[in-house]
Every structure is written in C-alpha cells, then in structure tokens.
Short mmCIF file of C-alpha atoms in Angstrom, two decimals:
data_model
loop_
_atom_site.label_atom_id
_atom_site.label_comp_id
_atom_site.label_asym_id
_atom_site.label_seq_id
_atom_site.Cartn_x
_atom_site.Cartn_y
_atom_site.Cartn_z
CA UNK A 24 -50.28 181.44 -108.18
CA UNK A 25 -53.27 183.92 -108.46
CA UNK A 26 -56.31 181.65 -107.63
CA UNK A 27 -59.15 182.93 -105.94
CA UNK A 28 -60.92 180.93 -103.15
CA UNK A 29 -64.95 181.27 -103.20
CA UNK A 30 -64.45 183.21 -99.89
CA UNK A 31 -61.98 185.82 -100.97
CA UNK A 32 -63.85 188.24 -102.50
CA UNK A 33 -66.16 189.13 -99.72
CA UNK A 34 -63.56 188.27 -96.74
CA UNK A 35 -63.36 191.32 -94.54
CA UNK A 36 -59.92 192.85 -93.30
CA UNK A 37 -59.86 193.95 -89.73
CA UNK A 38 -59.41 197.89 -89.25
CA UNK A 39 -55.92 196.95 -87.80
CA UNK A 40 -54.81 195.10 -90.70
CA UNK A 41 -56.13 197.33 -93.75
CA UNK A 42 -53.90 197.65 -96.91
CA UNK A 43 -51.30 200.62 -96.47
CA UNK A 44 -51.14 199.97 -92.63
CA UNK A 45 -47.62 199.66 -91.49
CA UNK A 46 -48.35 195.61 -90.06
CA UNK A 47 -49.92 194.44 -93.57
CA UNK A 48 -47.51 196.44 -95.53
CA UNK A 49 -44.47 194.43 -94.32
CA UNK A 50 -46.02 191.34 -94.25
CA UNK A 51 -46.95 191.71 -97.68
CA UNK A 52 -43.58 192.84 -98.97
CA UNK A 53 -41.74 190.06 -97.30
CA UNK A 54 -43.83 187.78 -99.35
CA UNK A 55 -41.09 185.69 -101.31
CA UNK A 56 -43.68 185.65 -104.46
CA UNK A 57 -44.25 189.42 -104.19
CA UNK A 58 -40.37 189.74 -103.67
CA UNK A 59 -39.98 188.15 -106.88
CA UNK A 60 -42.74 189.99 -108.47
CA UNK A 61 -41.22 193.61 -107.29
CA UNK A 62 -37.74 192.33 -108.27
CA UNK A 63 -38.69 191.18 -111.91
CA UNK A 64 -40.06 194.50 -112.41
CA UNK A 65 -37.19 196.81 -111.13
CA UNK A 66 -34.55 194.64 -112.59
CA UNK A 67 -35.53 192.04 -114.94
CA UNK A 68 -34.05 189.36 -112.66
CA UNK A 69 -35.24 185.96 -112.25
CA UNK A 70 -37.45 184.84 -109.40
CA UNK A 71 -35.47 183.42 -106.00
CA UNK A 72 -32.77 185.79 -106.61
CA UNK A 73 -33.22 188.11 -103.69
CA UNK A 74 -34.58 187.44 -100.28
CA UNK A 75 -35.54 189.75 -97.22
CA UNK A 76 -32.64 191.20 -94.98
CA UNK A 77 -32.40 193.12 -92.02
CA UNK A 78 -33.70 196.71 -92.12
CA UNK A 79 -32.10 197.87 -88.51
CA UNK A 80 -29.46 200.31 -88.68
CA UNK A 81 -26.45 200.87 -86.51
CA UNK A 82 -28.02 204.37 -85.43
CA UNK A 83 -31.26 202.56 -84.01
CA UNK A 84 -33.17 203.59 -87.00
CA UNK A 85 -35.27 201.13 -88.84
CA UNK A 86 -36.55 201.18 -92.52
CA UNK A 87 -39.70 199.42 -93.74
CA UNK A 88 -38.16 196.66 -96.07
CA UNK A 89 -35.05 195.57 -97.48
CA UNK A 90 -34.18 193.05 -100.22
CA UNK A 91 -30.54 191.57 -100.67
CA UNK A 92 -29.58 189.33 -103.24
CA UNK A 93 -29.21 185.53 -101.61
CA UNK A 94 -25.98 184.13 -102.86
CA UNK A 95 -22.45 185.56 -102.72
CA UNK A 96 -21.78 185.37 -106.61
CA UNK A 97 -24.62 187.79 -106.60
CA UNK A 98 -23.40 190.13 -104.47
CA UNK A 99 -22.51 192.61 -107.17
CA UNK A 100 -26.31 193.04 -107.27
CA UNK A 101 -28.10 196.43 -105.81
CA UNK A 102 -29.92 195.95 -102.35
CA UNK A 103 -33.31 197.49 -102.86
CA UNK A 104 -34.75 199.47 -100.14
CA UNK A 105 -38.64 199.72 -100.25
CA UNK A 106 -40.68 202.32 -97.97
CA UNK A 107 -44.47 202.47 -97.68
CA UNK A 108 -45.41 206.17 -96.92
CA UNK A 109 -48.84 207.76 -96.45
CA UNK A 110 -47.60 211.26 -96.79
CA UNK A 111 -44.08 212.06 -98.75
CA UNK A 112 -42.69 215.24 -97.41
CA UNK A 113 -38.94 216.45 -96.96
CA UNK A 114 -38.60 215.09 -93.69
CA UNK A 115 -39.90 211.80 -94.97
CA UNK A 116 -37.11 212.12 -97.88
CA UNK A 117 -34.37 213.21 -95.67
CA UNK A 118 -35.02 210.28 -93.56
CA UNK A 119 -35.14 207.86 -96.63
CA UNK A 120 -31.65 209.27 -97.65
CA UNK A 121 -30.39 208.49 -94.23
CA UNK A 122 -31.52 204.75 -94.77
CA UNK A 123 -29.70 204.91 -98.37
CA UNK A 124 -26.68 206.00 -96.83
CA UNK A 125 -26.73 202.96 -94.26
CA UNK A 126 -27.03 200.85 -96.69
CA UNK A 127 -24.10 202.32 -98.52
CA UNK A 128 -22.51 201.55 -95.52
CA UNK A 129 -23.51 197.96 -94.98
CA UNK A 130 -23.38 196.55 -98.77
CA UNK A 131 -20.53 199.42 -100.46
CA UNK A 132 -23.24 199.64 -102.90
CA UNK A 133 -25.99 202.31 -104.06
CA UNK A 134 -29.61 200.95 -103.29
CA UNK A 135 -32.46 200.78 -105.59
CA UNK A 136 -35.32 202.88 -103.72
CA UNK A 137 -38.76 202.40 -104.36
CA UNK A 138 -41.30 204.31 -102.38
CA UNK A 139 -45.27 203.40 -102.43
CA UNK A 140 -47.07 206.74 -101.96
CA UNK A 141 -50.25 205.89 -100.17
CA UNK A 142 -51.79 209.29 -99.97
CA UNK A 143 -49.71 212.23 -101.59
CA UNK A 144 -46.95 214.02 -102.10
CA UNK A 145 -46.92 217.02 -99.47
CA UNK A 146 -46.28 220.23 -101.74
CA UNK A 147 -45.98 220.82 -105.29
CA UNK A 148 -42.19 222.09 -105.28
CA UNK A 149 -41.41 218.59 -103.65
CA UNK A 150 -43.75 217.01 -106.28
CA UNK A 151 -42.28 218.74 -109.34
CA UNK A 152 -38.70 216.94 -108.41
CA UNK A 153 -40.64 213.66 -109.17
CA UNK A 154 -40.25 213.33 -112.85
CA UNK A 155 -42.65 210.90 -114.93
CA UNK A 156 -40.66 207.90 -115.61
CA UNK A 157 -39.37 207.76 -119.53
CA UNK A 158 -41.41 204.47 -120.51
CA UNK A 159 -44.73 206.34 -120.06
CA UNK A 160 -45.87 204.73 -116.76
CA UNK A 161 -48.41 207.55 -115.29
CA UNK A 162 -47.92 205.54 -111.80
CA UNK A 163 -44.04 205.74 -111.80
CA UNK A 164 -42.13 208.65 -111.22
CA UNK A 165 -37.98 209.22 -110.50
CA UNK A 166 -36.49 211.47 -107.97
CA UNK A 167 -32.90 212.67 -108.72
CA UNK A 168 -30.45 210.63 -106.35
CA UNK A 169 -26.57 210.47 -108.02
CA UNK A 170 -25.22 210.69 -104.63
CA UNK A 171 -27.33 207.89 -102.37
CA UNK A 172 -29.03 205.46 -104.52
CA UNK A 173 -28.80 203.81 -108.00
CA UNK A 174 -32.15 204.95 -108.75
CA UNK A 175 -34.98 206.13 -106.95
CA UNK A 176 -39.02 205.56 -108.08
CA UNK A 177 -42.23 206.62 -106.62
CA UNK A 178 -45.13 204.49 -107.04
CA UNK A 179 -48.76 206.25 -106.79
CA UNK A 180 -52.10 205.29 -107.85
CA UNK A 181 -53.28 207.08 -110.93
CA UNK A 182 -56.91 207.53 -111.04
CA UNK A 183 -56.82 208.33 -115.01
CA UNK A 184 -56.05 204.78 -115.00
CA UNK A 185 -59.21 202.89 -113.52
CA UNK A 186 -60.48 200.22 -115.32
CA UNK A 187 -57.59 199.17 -117.24
CA UNK A 188 -56.75 195.59 -117.10
CA UNK A 189 -54.30 194.15 -116.33
CA UNK A 190 -52.55 196.44 -114.12
CA UNK A 191 -48.50 196.14 -114.22
CA UNK A 192 -47.12 194.66 -111.11
CA UNK A 193 -46.12 197.81 -109.24
CA UNK A 194 -49.00 199.48 -110.19
CA UNK A 195 -51.31 196.83 -108.51
CA UNK A 196 -48.97 196.64 -105.60
CA UNK A 197 -49.47 200.65 -105.56
CA UNK A 198 -53.36 200.12 -105.76
CA UNK A 199 -53.65 197.77 -103.19
CA UNK A 200 -51.95 200.17 -100.67
CA UNK A 201 -53.60 203.27 -101.77
CA UNK A 202 -57.28 202.22 -101.91
CA UNK A 203 -56.88 200.61 -98.37
CA UNK A 204 -60.28 198.61 -98.96
CA UNK A 205 -61.30 196.32 -96.44
CA UNK A 206 -62.40 193.37 -99.18
CA UNK A 207 -61.42 192.84 -102.38
CA UNK A 208 -64.90 193.44 -103.60
CA UNK A 209 -64.86 197.11 -102.95
CA UNK A 210 -61.55 197.39 -104.70
CA UNK A 211 -61.53 199.10 -107.93
CA UNK A 212 -59.58 196.44 -109.34
CA UNK A 213 -61.16 193.46 -108.11
CA UNK A 214 -60.87 191.27 -111.07
CA UNK A 215 -57.25 191.72 -111.43
CA UNK A 216 -55.03 188.68 -110.62
CA UNK A 217 -52.53 190.63 -108.79
CA UNK A 218 -54.72 192.35 -106.39
CA UNK A 219 -56.64 189.05 -106.02
CA UNK A 220 -53.20 187.44 -105.12
CA UNK A 221 -52.44 190.64 -102.56
CA UNK A 222 -55.82 189.91 -100.76
CA UNK A 223 -54.81 186.19 -100.50
CA UNK A 224 -51.96 186.96 -98.72
CA UNK A 225 -53.92 189.50 -96.63
CA UNK A 226 -56.35 186.86 -95.69
CA UNK A 227 -53.55 184.25 -94.80
CA UNK A 228 -52.22 187.07 -92.60
CA UNK A 229 -55.52 187.72 -90.89
CA UNK A 230 -56.15 183.81 -90.25
CA UNK A 231 -52.57 183.89 -88.52
CA UNK A 232 -53.03 186.86 -86.61
CA UNK A 233 -56.76 185.99 -85.43
CA UNK A 234 -55.47 182.19 -84.41
CA UNK A 235 -52.48 183.82 -82.34
CA UNK A 236 -54.93 186.01 -80.23
CA UNK A 237 -57.05 183.17 -79.91
CA UNK A 238 -54.32 180.89 -78.54
CA UNK A 239 -53.14 183.72 -76.31
CA UNK A 240 -56.47 184.13 -74.79
CA UNK A 241 -57.23 180.26 -74.22
CA UNK A 242 -53.92 179.82 -72.71
CA UNK A 243 -53.92 182.79 -70.39
CA UNK A 244 -57.33 181.76 -69.33
CA UNK A 245 -56.01 178.56 -68.64
CA UNK A 246 -53.06 180.08 -66.23
CA UNK A 247 -55.40 182.39 -64.33
CA UNK A 248 -57.85 179.95 -63.68
CA UNK A 249 -54.85 177.74 -62.39
CA UNK A 250 -53.30 180.21 -60.48
CA UNK A 251 -56.66 181.13 -59.04
CA UNK A 252 -57.49 177.56 -57.45
CA UNK A 253 -53.72 177.20 -56.25
CA UNK A 254 -53.78 180.20 -54.20
CA UNK A 255 -57.00 179.62 -52.94
CA UNK A 256 -55.84 176.25 -51.78
CA UNK A 257 -52.76 178.01 -50.09
CA UNK A 258 -55.42 180.31 -48.43
CA UNK A 259 -57.33 177.59 -46.88
CA UNK A 260 -54.39 175.60 -45.81
CA UNK A 261 -53.36 178.50 -43.67
CA UNK A 262 -56.49 178.92 -41.89
CA UNK A 263 -55.84 178.84 -38.18
CA UNK A 264 -52.15 179.26 -38.58
CA UNK A 265 -51.05 182.24 -36.03
CA UNK A 266 -49.11 185.20 -37.47
CA UNK A 267 -49.53 184.67 -41.09
CA UNK A 268 -51.24 188.06 -41.64
CA UNK A 269 -48.44 189.02 -44.38
CA UNK A 270 -48.78 185.81 -46.17
CA UNK A 271 -52.53 186.62 -46.30
CA UNK A 272 -52.07 189.86 -47.57
CA UNK A 273 -49.90 188.50 -50.36
CA UNK A 274 -52.24 185.83 -51.43
CA UNK A 275 -55.12 188.29 -51.24
CA UNK A 276 -53.30 190.64 -53.68
CA UNK A 277 -52.25 187.72 -55.92
CA UNK A 278 -55.97 186.82 -56.26
CA UNK A 279 -56.88 190.41 -56.91
CA UNK A 280 -54.42 190.94 -59.88
CA UNK A 281 -55.66 187.71 -60.95
CA UNK A 282 -59.20 188.55 -61.10
CA UNK A 283 -58.24 191.98 -62.87
CA UNK A 284 -56.12 190.02 -65.28
CA UNK A 285 -59.13 187.76 -66.00
CA UNK A 286 -61.44 190.56 -66.48
CA UNK A 287 -58.86 192.39 -68.91
CA UNK A 288 -58.89 189.01 -70.96
CA UNK A 289 -62.77 188.84 -71.08
CA UNK A 290 -62.81 192.54 -72.37
CA UNK A 291 -60.09 192.87 -74.65
CA UNK A 292 -61.03 192.68 -78.55
CA UNK A 293 -58.89 192.18 -81.73
CA UNK A 294 -58.41 196.22 -82.14
CA UNK A 295 -57.75 197.26 -78.47
CA UNK A 296 -54.56 197.73 -76.78
CA UNK A 297 -53.87 195.68 -73.57
CA UNK A 298 -51.06 196.04 -70.91
CA UNK A 299 -50.89 192.35 -70.41
CA UNK A 300 -47.84 190.27 -71.21
CA UNK A 301 -48.48 187.75 -73.64
CA UNK A 302 -46.48 184.60 -74.22
CA UNK A 303 -43.88 183.96 -76.50
CA UNK A 304 -45.54 184.13 -79.97
CA UNK A 305 -45.71 181.03 -81.81
CA UNK A 306 -46.83 180.85 -85.70
CA UNK A 307 -49.64 178.86 -86.88
CA UNK A 308 -47.24 177.19 -89.16
CA UNK A 309 -44.24 175.26 -88.30
CA UNK A 310 -41.61 177.78 -86.42
CA UNK A 311 -38.84 178.80 -88.29
CA UNK A 312 -35.54 179.80 -86.74
CA UNK A 313 -34.24 183.69 -87.61
CA UNK A 314 -32.02 184.33 -90.49
CA UNK A 315 -28.27 184.70 -89.84
CA UNK A 316 -28.53 188.32 -90.47
CA UNK A 317 -31.59 188.88 -88.42
CA UNK A 318 -29.87 186.90 -85.84
CA UNK A 319 -26.56 189.13 -85.92
CA UNK A 320 -28.68 192.15 -85.89
CA UNK A 321 -30.69 190.99 -82.72
CA UNK A 322 -26.98 190.04 -81.02
CA UNK A 323 -25.75 193.33 -81.94
CA UNK A 324 -28.97 194.89 -80.38
CA UNK A 325 -28.66 193.31 -77.24
CA UNK A 326 -24.87 194.16 -76.99
CA UNK A 327 -25.35 197.77 -77.57
CA UNK A 328 -28.17 197.96 -74.82
CA UNK A 329 -25.94 196.34 -72.14
CA UNK A 330 -23.03 198.72 -73.16
CA UNK A 331 -25.34 201.53 -72.49
CA UNK A 332 -27.11 200.57 -69.53
CA UNK A 333 -24.26 198.79 -67.74
CA UNK A 334 -26.19 196.31 -65.54
CA UNK A 335 -28.26 194.38 -67.63
CA UNK A 336 -31.82 194.56 -67.33
CA UNK A 337 -33.45 191.76 -69.93
CA UNK A 338 -36.96 193.12 -69.51
CA UNK A 339 -36.20 196.26 -70.27
CA UNK A 340 -34.23 195.11 -73.05
CA UNK A 341 -36.79 193.30 -74.53
CA UNK A 342 -39.34 196.21 -74.22
CA UNK A 343 -36.81 198.32 -76.49
CA UNK A 344 -36.17 195.60 -78.72
CA UNK A 345 -39.98 195.22 -79.40
CA UNK A 346 -39.73 199.02 -80.15
CA UNK A 347 -37.57 198.51 -82.94
CA UNK A 348 -39.75 195.46 -84.21
CA UNK A 349 -36.84 193.25 -83.10
CA UNK A 350 -36.92 190.23 -81.11
CA UNK A 351 -40.69 189.72 -81.51
CA UNK A 352 -40.65 186.01 -80.85
CA UNK A 353 -39.92 186.51 -77.38
CA UNK A 354 -42.21 187.77 -74.72
CA UNK A 355 -40.67 187.82 -71.55
CA UNK A 356 -36.98 188.86 -70.01
CA UNK A 357 -36.24 185.39 -68.91
CA UNK A 358 -36.71 183.82 -72.13
CA UNK A 359 -34.70 186.63 -73.53
CA UNK A 360 -32.02 185.59 -70.80
CA UNK A 361 -32.05 182.10 -71.82
CA UNK A 362 -31.30 182.51 -75.21
CA UNK A 363 -28.91 185.60 -75.20
CA UNK A 364 -26.91 185.65 -71.99
CA UNK A 365 -24.05 183.87 -73.75
CA UNK A 366 -23.81 186.72 -75.92
CA UNK A 367 -23.28 189.45 -73.31
CA UNK A 368 -20.50 189.71 -71.03
CA UNK A 369 -21.35 189.81 -67.13
#
C-alpha cells in the first residue's frame, strides 16, 4: 500500500493543492484507505467498516468530513466527525459543537470528534482545556465533551518528535497537513511510509485536477471556434438583406462575447479564478453515481431552495449548491433541472 514511485519524491504540488488546504484535505480524508487508517487508530475496528457520509446539515451548514458505519448491523458504532482547522479558537469550537449536535440529531448517537490543528490553538486559556492523552501520545490531546461527543481529540504536530520513525497514523496525517510542503522531498518525515502514501494520493488528485482543467480548456476552445465560424456564416448570409440591423447587432454582440471568452481561456492559469461557466466535471476514471445519502441531501437542498424562493430558478439553485459544495457534477441550471425537476413540485 505504501509503495513510492520514482517520481514521487520530487513531484511538486500546485499552490492550490497544498496539504492542509481545504480541497486536498477533504480529498485525502475521503480516500477509503485513509478512512480505514483513521478508524483503526481511533476505534481499533477492521478496515472497510466505515465510509463517507454527507456532512451537509439541515441548518445549511457543512462540516469537513463525516464517517459512518456501512452496514445497518453496525449502526451502534459512533459516527466520526473530522475537522481540519488552521487556527482553533472559541468560535471554531462552538461551530464544532453544533456540528456534533447535528450528528446526534441524525444518528441518535454522540460522535467521536477528531480535529487536525494545522497552525495553533488561539489562546492559552483554550489550550489549557485540551489535556494530554493518558497513553502519553504527545501529539494527541483530549477536550471535555460529555454532552455533545463520546470523545473529542485534537491532533497537532509536536516538533519534539522530529526524527522519530515510524510515525503513528494520526501523527503522520497531522504532520502532512501541518508542514504544508509542496514536495515529499521537503517534508521532515520523507522516509515515513504513511507520509509517502499521503503524497501518493495528493499526486493522484493533482493529476486528476490538471487533466480536468486541460479537458475543459480543449472543449471550450472547440465550442468557441465552432460558434465563431457559425456566427460569421450567418453574418455573411445576411449581406444585402434589408432591415436586418438588429440581427447584425446581435451577431456582433455574440462574436464580441465569443472573442472575449477565448482571450480569457488563453490567459487562464491553474491558480487563477475565472467567471467562465465550465462544463460538467467528468472524472478521469469511470464516473461513479452519487451515494444514497448524498443524493438524499441533494434532493433536500433543491426542495429547500424551491420553498425559499417560490418560483424555481435552477441556475441560482445550482450557484447556491456549489457554495455549499453540493451538486458539483453539474455546471448548468438546465442540466440540474433535467435531473431534479421530478423531485420539485411545479
């Protein structure tokens, strides 16, 4: 599982996908092998017992990552709530408690909570409430949570342990997030097998994201070039026809927009933001359908939006869904409507 290819040591992650950043952290934590490692460390339970659950809540908030048992006969096992947080302060802890309460309302069970602290705890008074774990793991602390969680752990990188091999699982994941190194070579524990494995996943994520962006640009370039040819043919065919000023203006407007988009497309870089509406994101590997809990949450979101606005606006619905990290496989309101209109009453 922890094999290192020849290119992994010096493969450089882009600035948008550094360890500890939101996108990569969530992708790492949703990897099934990482799930198994974390669950085994926390609960000493065999691999394959837990999977990813929806972390969107009825109050329109969304936590980082949530694990739940896969089978009904395992439902007595606690959900596991995970947050990757740069700076742990009182506001974050209050938000975390609300997430835990949401978990309790959904499962009727208190979760086990795990915090990866990337930077620091904000104050000495808050830090004092996190006590060192009884098993003498210096990187792991506990926070009192008798009402809202079975246990609440905080993991942080302990610089006193630098040079000690091998790292324990949670210690390795924490170190991966905290050091935020773009290459395995620059990481303090570059020889550790778990660190190598995490960089291997990060490399795969980067390749997928890069391939997607390349496919988007290529597709857009084809579409825009075709549009330009089509509009110019229409413009040429209207030459000499009386009373077509309005049509000519519309064609010119279309050509101007087309040219503007092509310029943006040629200038776009991997770490820049764009106002372009990208096509539906297709993974490099075969596309997997959404899980049942995910689909149920998506339907619930669409229904709540319809109840809020009255007359359905599918484009706005999709915009708000993307802000909540939902329905990311759709890029247009029309594609969303085609798949979800049956769930919304007219």
